[in-house]
XYZ file of C-alpha atoms in Angstrom:
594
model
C -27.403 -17.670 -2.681
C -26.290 -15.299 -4.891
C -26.622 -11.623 -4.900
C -27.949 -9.703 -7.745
C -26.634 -5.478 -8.412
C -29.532 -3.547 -10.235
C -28.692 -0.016 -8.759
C -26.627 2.807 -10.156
C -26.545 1.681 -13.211
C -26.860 4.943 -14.889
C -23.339 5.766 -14.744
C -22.301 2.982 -16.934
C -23.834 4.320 -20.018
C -22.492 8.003 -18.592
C -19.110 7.092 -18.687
C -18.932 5.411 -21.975
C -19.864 1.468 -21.266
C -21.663 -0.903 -22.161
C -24.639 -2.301 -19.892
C -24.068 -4.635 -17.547
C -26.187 -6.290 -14.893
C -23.167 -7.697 -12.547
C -23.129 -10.425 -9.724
C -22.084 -9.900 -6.456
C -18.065 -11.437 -6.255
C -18.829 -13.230 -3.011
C -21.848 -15.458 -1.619
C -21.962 -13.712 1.188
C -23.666 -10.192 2.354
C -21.140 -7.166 1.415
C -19.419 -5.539 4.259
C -17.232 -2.879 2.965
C -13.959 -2.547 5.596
C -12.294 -0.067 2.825
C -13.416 2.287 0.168
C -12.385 3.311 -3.527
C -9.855 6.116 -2.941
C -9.429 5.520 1.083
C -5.789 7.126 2.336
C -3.322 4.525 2.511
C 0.658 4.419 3.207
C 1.970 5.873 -0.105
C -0.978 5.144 -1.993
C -4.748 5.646 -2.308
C -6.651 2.770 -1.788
C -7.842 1.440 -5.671
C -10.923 -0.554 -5.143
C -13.361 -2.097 -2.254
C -12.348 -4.407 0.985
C -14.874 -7.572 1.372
C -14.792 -8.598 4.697
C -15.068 -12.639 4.178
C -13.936 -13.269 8.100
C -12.075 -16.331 7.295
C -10.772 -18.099 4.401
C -11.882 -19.766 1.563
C -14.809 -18.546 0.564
C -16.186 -19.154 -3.033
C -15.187 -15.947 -5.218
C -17.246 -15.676 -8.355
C -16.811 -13.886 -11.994
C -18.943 -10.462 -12.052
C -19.928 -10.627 -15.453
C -18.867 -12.720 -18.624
C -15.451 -12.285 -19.707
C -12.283 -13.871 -20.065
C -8.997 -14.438 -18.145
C -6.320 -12.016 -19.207
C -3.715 -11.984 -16.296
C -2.943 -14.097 -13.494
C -0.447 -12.932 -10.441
C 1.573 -14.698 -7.659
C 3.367 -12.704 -5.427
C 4.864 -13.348 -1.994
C 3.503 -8.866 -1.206
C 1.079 -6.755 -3.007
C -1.967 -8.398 -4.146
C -0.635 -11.649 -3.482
C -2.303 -14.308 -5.817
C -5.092 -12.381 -8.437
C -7.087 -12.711 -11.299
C -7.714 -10.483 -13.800
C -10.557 -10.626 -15.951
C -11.384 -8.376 -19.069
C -15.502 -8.295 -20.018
C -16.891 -7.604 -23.348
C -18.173 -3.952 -22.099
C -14.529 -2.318 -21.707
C -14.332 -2.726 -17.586
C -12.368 -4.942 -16.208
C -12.448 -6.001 -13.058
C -9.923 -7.920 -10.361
C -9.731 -10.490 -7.638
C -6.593 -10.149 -5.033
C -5.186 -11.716 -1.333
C -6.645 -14.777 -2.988
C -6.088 -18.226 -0.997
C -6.179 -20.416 -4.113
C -7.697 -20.533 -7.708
C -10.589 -22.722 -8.799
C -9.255 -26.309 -9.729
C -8.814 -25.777 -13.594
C -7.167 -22.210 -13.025
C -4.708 -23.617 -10.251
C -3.576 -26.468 -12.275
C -3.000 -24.036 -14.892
C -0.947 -21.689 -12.453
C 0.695 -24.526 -11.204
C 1.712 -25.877 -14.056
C 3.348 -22.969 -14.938
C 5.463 -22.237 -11.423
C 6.613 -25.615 -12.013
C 8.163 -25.325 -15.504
C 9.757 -21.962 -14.616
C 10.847 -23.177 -10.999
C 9.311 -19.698 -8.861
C 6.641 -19.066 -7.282
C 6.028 -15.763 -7.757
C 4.150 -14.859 -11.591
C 2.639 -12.413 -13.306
C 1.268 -14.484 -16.412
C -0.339 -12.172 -19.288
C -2.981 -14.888 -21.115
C -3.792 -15.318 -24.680
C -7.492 -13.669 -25.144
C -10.013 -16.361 -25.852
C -7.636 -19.150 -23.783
C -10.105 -19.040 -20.359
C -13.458 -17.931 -20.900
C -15.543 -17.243 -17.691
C -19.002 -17.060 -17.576
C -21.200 -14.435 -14.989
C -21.561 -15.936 -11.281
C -18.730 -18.763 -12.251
C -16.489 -19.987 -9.115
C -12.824 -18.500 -9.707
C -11.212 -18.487 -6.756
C -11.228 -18.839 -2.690
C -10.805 -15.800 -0.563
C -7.623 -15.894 1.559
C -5.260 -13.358 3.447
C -2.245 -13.446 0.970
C 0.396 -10.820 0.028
C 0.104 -7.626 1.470
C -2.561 -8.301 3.517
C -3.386 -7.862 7.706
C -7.229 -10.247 7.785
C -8.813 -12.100 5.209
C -10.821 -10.282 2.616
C -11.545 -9.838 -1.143
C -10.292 -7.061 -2.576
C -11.910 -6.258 -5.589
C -11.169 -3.855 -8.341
C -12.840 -2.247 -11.823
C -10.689 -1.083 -14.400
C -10.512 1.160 -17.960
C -9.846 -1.681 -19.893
C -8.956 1.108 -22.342
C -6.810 3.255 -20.062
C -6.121 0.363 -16.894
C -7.288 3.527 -14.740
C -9.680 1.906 -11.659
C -12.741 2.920 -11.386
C -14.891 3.562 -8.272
C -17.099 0.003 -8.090
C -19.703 1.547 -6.083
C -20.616 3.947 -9.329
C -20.895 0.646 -11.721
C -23.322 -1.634 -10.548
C -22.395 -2.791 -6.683
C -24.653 -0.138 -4.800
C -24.080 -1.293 -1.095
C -27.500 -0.391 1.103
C -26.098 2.630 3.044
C -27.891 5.102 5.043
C -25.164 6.443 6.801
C -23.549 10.338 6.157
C -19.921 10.852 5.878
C -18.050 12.114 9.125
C -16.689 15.303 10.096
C -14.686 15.426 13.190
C -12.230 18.142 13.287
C -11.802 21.132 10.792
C -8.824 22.595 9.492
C -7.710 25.644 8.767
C -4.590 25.696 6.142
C -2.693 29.226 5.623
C -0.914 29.416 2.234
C 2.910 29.699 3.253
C 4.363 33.286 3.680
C 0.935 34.365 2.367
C -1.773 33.571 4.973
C -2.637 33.130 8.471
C -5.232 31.287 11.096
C -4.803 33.112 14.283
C -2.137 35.018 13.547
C 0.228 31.765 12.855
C 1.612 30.829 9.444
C 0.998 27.312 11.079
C -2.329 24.597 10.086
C -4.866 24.976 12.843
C -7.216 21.798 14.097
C -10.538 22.553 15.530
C -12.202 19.768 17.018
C -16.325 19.611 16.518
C -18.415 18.712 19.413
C -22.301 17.340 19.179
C -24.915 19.392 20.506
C -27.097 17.282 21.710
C -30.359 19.951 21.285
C -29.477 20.924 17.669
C -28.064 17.645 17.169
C -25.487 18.961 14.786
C -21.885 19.440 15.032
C -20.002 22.647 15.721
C -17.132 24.212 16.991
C -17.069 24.133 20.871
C -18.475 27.201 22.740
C -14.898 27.560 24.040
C -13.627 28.042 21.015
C -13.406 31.799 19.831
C -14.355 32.095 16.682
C -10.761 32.182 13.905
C -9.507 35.095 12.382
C -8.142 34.537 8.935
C -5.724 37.117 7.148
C -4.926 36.551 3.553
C -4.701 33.054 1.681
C -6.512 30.713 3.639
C -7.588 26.866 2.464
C -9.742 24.376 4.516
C -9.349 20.763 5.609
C -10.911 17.816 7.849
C -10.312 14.772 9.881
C -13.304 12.479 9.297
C -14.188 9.964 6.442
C -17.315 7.725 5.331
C -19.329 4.906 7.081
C -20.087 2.551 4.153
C -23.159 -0.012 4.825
C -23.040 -1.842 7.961
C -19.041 -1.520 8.597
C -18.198 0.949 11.705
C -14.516 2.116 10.406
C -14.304 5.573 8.867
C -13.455 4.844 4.598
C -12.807 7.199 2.098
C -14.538 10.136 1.107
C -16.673 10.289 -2.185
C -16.981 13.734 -3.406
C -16.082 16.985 -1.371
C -17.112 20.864 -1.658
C -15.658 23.907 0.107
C -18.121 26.901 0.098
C -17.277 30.565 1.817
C -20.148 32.457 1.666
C -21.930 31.012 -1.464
C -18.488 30.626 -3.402
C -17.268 27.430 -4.618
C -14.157 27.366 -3.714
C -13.029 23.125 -4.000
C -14.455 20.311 -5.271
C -13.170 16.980 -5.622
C -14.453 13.306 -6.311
C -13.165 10.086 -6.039
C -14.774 8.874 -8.971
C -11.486 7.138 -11.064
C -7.776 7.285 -11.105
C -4.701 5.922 -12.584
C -1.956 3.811 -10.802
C 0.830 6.535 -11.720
C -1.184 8.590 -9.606
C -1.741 7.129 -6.549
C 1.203 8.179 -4.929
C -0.649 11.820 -5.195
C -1.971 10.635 -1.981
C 1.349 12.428 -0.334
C 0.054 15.754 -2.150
C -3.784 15.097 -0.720
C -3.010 14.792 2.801
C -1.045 16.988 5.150
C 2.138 14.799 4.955
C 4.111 16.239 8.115
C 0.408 14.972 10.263
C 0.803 11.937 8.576
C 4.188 11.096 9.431
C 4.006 12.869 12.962
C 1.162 10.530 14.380
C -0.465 8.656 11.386
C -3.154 10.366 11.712
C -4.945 11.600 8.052
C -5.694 15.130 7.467
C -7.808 15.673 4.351
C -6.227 19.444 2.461
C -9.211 20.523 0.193
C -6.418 22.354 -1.591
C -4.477 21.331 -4.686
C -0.835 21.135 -4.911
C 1.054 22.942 -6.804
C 2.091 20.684 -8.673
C -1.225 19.136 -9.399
C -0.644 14.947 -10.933
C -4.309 14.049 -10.239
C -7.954 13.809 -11.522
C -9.748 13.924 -8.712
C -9.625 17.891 -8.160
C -13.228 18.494 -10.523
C -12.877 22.450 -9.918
C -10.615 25.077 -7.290
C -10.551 28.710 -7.496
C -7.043 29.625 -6.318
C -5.806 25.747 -5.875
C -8.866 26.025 -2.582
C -7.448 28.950 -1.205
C -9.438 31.818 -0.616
C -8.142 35.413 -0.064
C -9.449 36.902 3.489
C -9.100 40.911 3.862
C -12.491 41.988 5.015
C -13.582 42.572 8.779
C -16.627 40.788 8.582
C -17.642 36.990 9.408
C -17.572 34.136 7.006
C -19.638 31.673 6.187
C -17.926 28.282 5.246
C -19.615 25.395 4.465
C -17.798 21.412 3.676
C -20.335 19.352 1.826
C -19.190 15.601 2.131
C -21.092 13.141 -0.070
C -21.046 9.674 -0.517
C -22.256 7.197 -3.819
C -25.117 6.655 -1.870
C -26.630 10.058 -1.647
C -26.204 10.564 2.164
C -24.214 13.755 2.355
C -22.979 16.110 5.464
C -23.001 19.688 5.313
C -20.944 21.732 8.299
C -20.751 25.144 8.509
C -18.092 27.554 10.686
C -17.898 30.743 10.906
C -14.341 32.576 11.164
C -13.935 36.632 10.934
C -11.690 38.260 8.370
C -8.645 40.312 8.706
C -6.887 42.722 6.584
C -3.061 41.004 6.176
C -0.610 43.213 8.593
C 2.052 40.427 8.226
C 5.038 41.090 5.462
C 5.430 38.392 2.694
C 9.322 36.757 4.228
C 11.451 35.894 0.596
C 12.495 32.534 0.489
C 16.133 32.226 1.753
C 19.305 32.195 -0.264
C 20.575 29.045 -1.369
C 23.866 27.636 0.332
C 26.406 24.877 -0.070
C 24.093 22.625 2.285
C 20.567 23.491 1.837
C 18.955 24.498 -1.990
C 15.413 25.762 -3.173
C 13.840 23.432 -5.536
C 11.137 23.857 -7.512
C 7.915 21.365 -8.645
C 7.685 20.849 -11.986
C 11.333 21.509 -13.110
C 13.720 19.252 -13.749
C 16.472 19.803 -11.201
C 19.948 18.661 -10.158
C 21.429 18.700 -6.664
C 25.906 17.444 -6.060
C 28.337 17.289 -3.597
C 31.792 15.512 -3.538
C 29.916 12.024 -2.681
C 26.047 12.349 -3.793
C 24.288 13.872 -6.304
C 20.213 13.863 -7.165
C 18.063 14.108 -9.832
C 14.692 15.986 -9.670
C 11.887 15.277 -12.493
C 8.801 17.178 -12.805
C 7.178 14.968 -11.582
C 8.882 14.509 -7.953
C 7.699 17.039 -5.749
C 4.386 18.675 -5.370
C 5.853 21.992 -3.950
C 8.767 23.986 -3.186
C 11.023 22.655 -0.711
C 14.129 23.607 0.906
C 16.114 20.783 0.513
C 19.618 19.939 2.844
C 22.513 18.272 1.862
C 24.930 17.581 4.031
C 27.725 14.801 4.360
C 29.475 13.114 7.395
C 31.579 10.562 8.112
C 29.801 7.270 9.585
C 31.516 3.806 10.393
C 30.785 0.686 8.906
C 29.736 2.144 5.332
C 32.253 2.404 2.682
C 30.495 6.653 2.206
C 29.801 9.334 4.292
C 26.348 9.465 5.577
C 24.286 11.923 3.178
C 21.374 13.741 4.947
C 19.259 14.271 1.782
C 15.860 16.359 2.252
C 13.332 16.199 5.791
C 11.443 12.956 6.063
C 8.662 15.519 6.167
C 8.423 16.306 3.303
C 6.426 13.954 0.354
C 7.793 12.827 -2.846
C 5.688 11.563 -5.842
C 7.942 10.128 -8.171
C 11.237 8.457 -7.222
C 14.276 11.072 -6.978
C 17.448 9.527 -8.513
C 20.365 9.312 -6.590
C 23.999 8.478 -7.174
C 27.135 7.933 -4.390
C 30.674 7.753 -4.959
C 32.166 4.760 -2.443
C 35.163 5.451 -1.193
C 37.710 2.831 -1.769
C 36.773 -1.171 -1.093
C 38.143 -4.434 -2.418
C 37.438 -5.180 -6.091
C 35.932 -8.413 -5.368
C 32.793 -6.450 -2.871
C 31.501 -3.954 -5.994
C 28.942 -6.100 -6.849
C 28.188 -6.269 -2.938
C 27.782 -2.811 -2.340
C 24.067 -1.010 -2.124
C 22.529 1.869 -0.694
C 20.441 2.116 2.088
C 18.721 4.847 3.480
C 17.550 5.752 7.295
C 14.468 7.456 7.943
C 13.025 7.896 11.265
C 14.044 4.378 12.754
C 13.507 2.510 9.255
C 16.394 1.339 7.698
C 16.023 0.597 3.854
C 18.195 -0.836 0.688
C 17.662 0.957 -2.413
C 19.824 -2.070 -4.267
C 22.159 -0.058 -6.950
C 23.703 0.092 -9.756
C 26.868 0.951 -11.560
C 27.480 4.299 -13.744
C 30.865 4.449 -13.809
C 32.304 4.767 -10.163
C 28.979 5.875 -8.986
C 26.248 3.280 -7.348
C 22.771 4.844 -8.556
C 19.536 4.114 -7.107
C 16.127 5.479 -6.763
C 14.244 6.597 -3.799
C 10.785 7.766 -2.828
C 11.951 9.226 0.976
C 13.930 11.486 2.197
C 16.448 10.631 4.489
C 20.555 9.773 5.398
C 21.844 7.749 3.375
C 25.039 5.632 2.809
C 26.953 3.050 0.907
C 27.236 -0.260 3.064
C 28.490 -3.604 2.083
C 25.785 -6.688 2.086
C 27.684 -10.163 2.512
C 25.266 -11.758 4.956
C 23.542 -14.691 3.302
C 19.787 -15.081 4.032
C 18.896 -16.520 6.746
C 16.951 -20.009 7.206
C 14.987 -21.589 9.875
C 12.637 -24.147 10.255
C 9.547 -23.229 12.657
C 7.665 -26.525 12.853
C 5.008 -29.173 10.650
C 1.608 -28.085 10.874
C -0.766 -31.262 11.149
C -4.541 -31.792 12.612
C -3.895 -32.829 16.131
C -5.046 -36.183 16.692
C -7.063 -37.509 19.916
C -3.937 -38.195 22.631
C -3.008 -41.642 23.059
C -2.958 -43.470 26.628
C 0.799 -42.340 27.959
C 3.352 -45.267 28.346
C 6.099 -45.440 30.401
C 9.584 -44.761 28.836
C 11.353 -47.763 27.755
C 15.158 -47.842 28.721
C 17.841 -48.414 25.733
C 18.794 -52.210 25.648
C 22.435 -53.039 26.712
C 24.467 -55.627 24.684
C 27.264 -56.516 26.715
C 28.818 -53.187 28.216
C 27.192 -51.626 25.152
C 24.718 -49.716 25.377
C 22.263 -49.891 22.206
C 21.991 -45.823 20.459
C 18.442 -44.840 20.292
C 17.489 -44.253 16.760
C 17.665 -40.317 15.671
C 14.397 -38.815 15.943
C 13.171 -36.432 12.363
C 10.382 -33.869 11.978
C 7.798 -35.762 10.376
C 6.574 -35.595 6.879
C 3.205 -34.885 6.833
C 1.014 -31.975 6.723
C 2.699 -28.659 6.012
C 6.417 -27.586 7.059
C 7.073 -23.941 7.630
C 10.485 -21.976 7.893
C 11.305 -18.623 8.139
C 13.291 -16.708 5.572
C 15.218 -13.563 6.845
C 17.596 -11.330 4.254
C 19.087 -8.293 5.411
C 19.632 -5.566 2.825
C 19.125 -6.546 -1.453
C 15.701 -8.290 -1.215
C 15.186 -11.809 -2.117
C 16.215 -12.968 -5.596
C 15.591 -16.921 -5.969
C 13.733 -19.186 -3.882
C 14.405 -22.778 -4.451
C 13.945 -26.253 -2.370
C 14.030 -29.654 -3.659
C 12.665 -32.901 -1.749
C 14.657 -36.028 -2.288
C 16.348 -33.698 -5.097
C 12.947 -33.205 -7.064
C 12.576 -29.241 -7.249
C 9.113 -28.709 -5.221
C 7.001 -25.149 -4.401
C 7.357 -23.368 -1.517
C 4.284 -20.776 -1.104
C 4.890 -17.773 0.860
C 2.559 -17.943 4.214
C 0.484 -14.927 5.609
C 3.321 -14.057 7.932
C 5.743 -11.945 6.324
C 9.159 -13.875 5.608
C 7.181 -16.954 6.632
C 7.106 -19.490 3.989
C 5.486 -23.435 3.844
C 5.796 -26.806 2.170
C 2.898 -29.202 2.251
C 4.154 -32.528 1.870
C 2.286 -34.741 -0.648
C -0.397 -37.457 1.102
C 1.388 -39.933 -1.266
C 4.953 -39.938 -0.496
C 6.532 -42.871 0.100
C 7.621 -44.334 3.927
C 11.136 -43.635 4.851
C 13.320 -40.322 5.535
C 12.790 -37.988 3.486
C 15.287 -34.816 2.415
C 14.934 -31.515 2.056
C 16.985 -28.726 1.020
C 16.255 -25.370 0.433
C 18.190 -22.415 -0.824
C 18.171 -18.756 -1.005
C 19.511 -15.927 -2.605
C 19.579 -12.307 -2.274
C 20.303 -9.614 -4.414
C 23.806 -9.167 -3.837
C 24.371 -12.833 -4.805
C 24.976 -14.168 -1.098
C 23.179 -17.944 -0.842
C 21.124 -19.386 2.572
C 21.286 -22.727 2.541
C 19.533 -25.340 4.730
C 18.809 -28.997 4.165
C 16.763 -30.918 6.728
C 15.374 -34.797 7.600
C 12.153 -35.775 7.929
C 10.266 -38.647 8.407
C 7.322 -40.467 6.861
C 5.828 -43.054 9.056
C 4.541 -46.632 7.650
């Protein structure tokens, strides 16, 4: 059965695009597990979650169009398609399990002539033609990816900026209101307070059961706000039949009957996702993982979504009187929430502090600028585009075993970068023959992480997108190999026989023939490397070069052995190599039975 989108059309022609009357991408009823804009580690979330509950379910073409990328990949999207249509959107297919037959053989063919797995294939417009409702591809679980689903994805063809799907055509039946559990109460720093606290305050809402609305509990006195104060919330949307909390659509902050914020989550372009650090309150975040909407803009504002803010969201408290502020969360559907709070104005008694004097180990810099921080062993480079505020930023070296550097504590881990920072360090001496060995790594929290590098000089450079320590260590471990088993259909257990002793020849005693793994169904092995990343992948059976496709277990990858190879032992070798040039190696027997 297939499922036919006639709602919200209007916004095509809005927006600039042709009509379009698209198909639903699955066979299946929609259940939408994430939404277009949802908070995600490091990223917003760019398009809709299918749930499809297992694999392999048929994945069809939207509209008409044509094939214009195709990606492998072992993380991210995992295997894709990309598919341009005739009305400027474009729209994708990830964490696919496999292709449709023609578009696999073609993908195939390809991995095979450059020996990898991993692609990302640009194709010649007019060489695959799809037609509306036309099979594509099979759900599946792969690359970055924790349960099986379809994510799917519209696009600017003109700009490559997504675009919210459920504003073009694929209306999901939703009656349920966004969700407000907490407020939040955001003083400007050195220039507001909640309670007389520079600090963010969380006020939990409770439901009154005879209103049956939300408030602030009865316990609760009502906050007094002094000077620049913005608002926030802990909640999120309900979207169709789905229970988890998604994204918000479009948010308003009122005090009184002033507009103070407004944002949508209408479109956005992949150099700005990583604004997500500059939407949410980033210390919360890292703290607890919990997500704490700020319904005020940066200062460094790198994102379309803010639609209109009086004073970035803040508003300026100095009355003694009680305020009226009202959130108005909406969704695509046109359920919306509206809660109100009332806090009580202050006059500001508190001083304005100035920001402290810079000093050999902590510096002031500033969004916006471009900005340079040294000592002896590290220096950094700041863009404008790297920070969304001002931040105090550390710098201080010690002296750590096992690294050929001191140990640079560079910045809080609390505080969010948007574009990477570049960063050099100056190894102290090492043998000639380990430069190309050498790469950075940084520690944050318990997370230990290789930036790679590269040579300027005497300096290893590299680019990072956390704070953290950092140091210069030396990575000569090869990757790591092992086989985990061969995956086959069990069979129905055969009647158990009793052991049969080896025969003796004389005082001989006959060797029982080596056992092997056999050679059917799919073999899996592990693949572990320790600091560069993986470079090359490569196996070959009976020294043919064959595929290996990366499993939905991270590091985990799998060779299916062909139904038509021949009887006999069979050999296969595999090799590895990281980024550093250090080689894995393993090379293993198996066995296909008459």
């Amino acid at each position: 059965m297939r499922y036919q989108f006639l709602g919200v059309l209007l916004f095509s022609f809005l927006q600039g695009f042709g009509q379009w009357t698209p198909v639903s991408p699955l066979g299946i009823p929609l259940l939408v597990t994430a939404g277009f804009g949802e908070v995600r580690s490091q990223h917003f979330h760019s398009g809709l979650d299918f749930s499809t509950g297992h694999r392999q379910q048929p994945v069809y073409a939207v509209e008409d169009g044509e094939i214009y990328r195709i990606r492998t990949a072992a993380g991210g999207y995992g295997k894709a398609v990309y598919i341009h249509h005739p009305n400027g959107i474009g729209s994708v297919y990830a964490h696919l399990d496999r292709f449709a037959p023609e578009i696999e053989a073609f993908v195939r063919n390809i991995q095979l002539k450059q020996m990898r797995f991993d692609l990302d294939t640009l194709i010649h417009p007019g060489q695959i033609k799809i037609s509306k409702g036309q099979l594509i591809a099979f759900s599946g679980n792969t690359g970055s990816s924790t349960a099986p689903h379809l994510h799917f994805e519209l696009r600017d063809r003109a700009t490559e900026a997504v675009l919210n799907p459920l504003e073009y055509g694929f209306a999901i039946h939703d009656t349920h209101a966004p969700e407000i559990r907490s407020v939040v109460l955001l003083p400007m720093k050195g220039y507001g307070q909640a309670n007389a606290s520079s600090g963010m305050l969380t006020l939990p809402l409770i439901y009154n059961k005879q209103t049956k609305k939300k408030s602030l509990s009865p316990k609760v006195k009502m906050p007094v706000l002094s000077g620049w104060v913005g608002f926030g919330y802990r909640g999120g949307d309900v979207i169709g039949k789905a229970r988890n909390l998604s994204g918000i659509y479009e948010i308003k902050i009122l005090v009184d009957s002033i507009e103070i914020f407004h944002a949508r989550f209408d479109r956005f372009s992949f150099s700005e996702t990583r604004c997500v650090n500059g939407y949410i309150d980033y210390p919360t975040r890292v703290r607890s993982k919990a997500v704490v909407h700020r319904c005020v803009v940066p200062a460094n504002n790198m994102i379309g979504i803010y639609k209109d803010a009086q004073n970035r969201g803040y508003f300026y408290f100095d009355q003694h009187k009680v305020y009226k502020v009202r959130y108005i969360l909406s969704d695509v559907a046109g359920n919306s929430t509206v809660q109100e709070i009332r806090v009580r104005g202050a006059k500001p008694t508190f001083s304005i502090a100035p920001l402290p004097a810079d000093n050999p180990s902590v510096k002031t810099v500033y969004p916006a600028e471009d900005q340079s921080l040294a000592s002896d062993n590290f220096e950094a480079e700041f863009w404008k585009e790297c920070l969304f505020d001002t931040a105090r930023i550390q710098l201080r070296e010690k002296p750590v075993s096992g690294a050929y550097s001191p140990e640079v504590a560079f910045g809080s881990m609390y505080i969010p970068i948007n574009q990477a920072v570049l960063i050099r360090m100056k190894p102290a001496a090492y043998p000639a023959w380990l430069r190309d060995k050498l790469v950075i790594v940084r520690q944050t929290g318990n997370k230990e992480v290789s930036l790679g590098g590269y040579w300027v000089g005497d300096w290893l450079s590299g680019k990072t997108t956390e704070f953290g320590d950092f140091k210069v260590v030396a990575d000569t471990i090869p990757p790591k190999i092992t086989f985990i088993k061969s995956h086959v259909r069990k069979a129905k257990a055969s009647p158990k026989k009793k052991k049969s002793q080896p025969k003796t020849i004389g005082n001989v005693s006959a060797e029982k023939p080596p056992e092997y793994p056999k050679a059917v169904g799919t073999a899996r092995f592990r693949i572990r490397e320790f600091h560069s990343g993986l470079k090359d992948i490569h196996a070959w059976l009976n020294d043919q070069w064959v595929l290996l496709e990366p499993d939905d277990e991270t590091g985990v990858y799998m060779y299916p052995f062909p139904d038509d190879l021949k009887p006999g032992v069979q050999c296969l070798r595999i090799s590895v190599t990281d980024g550093s040039g250090n080689t894995g190696q393993l090379e293993m027997e198996f066995e296909k039975l008459q």
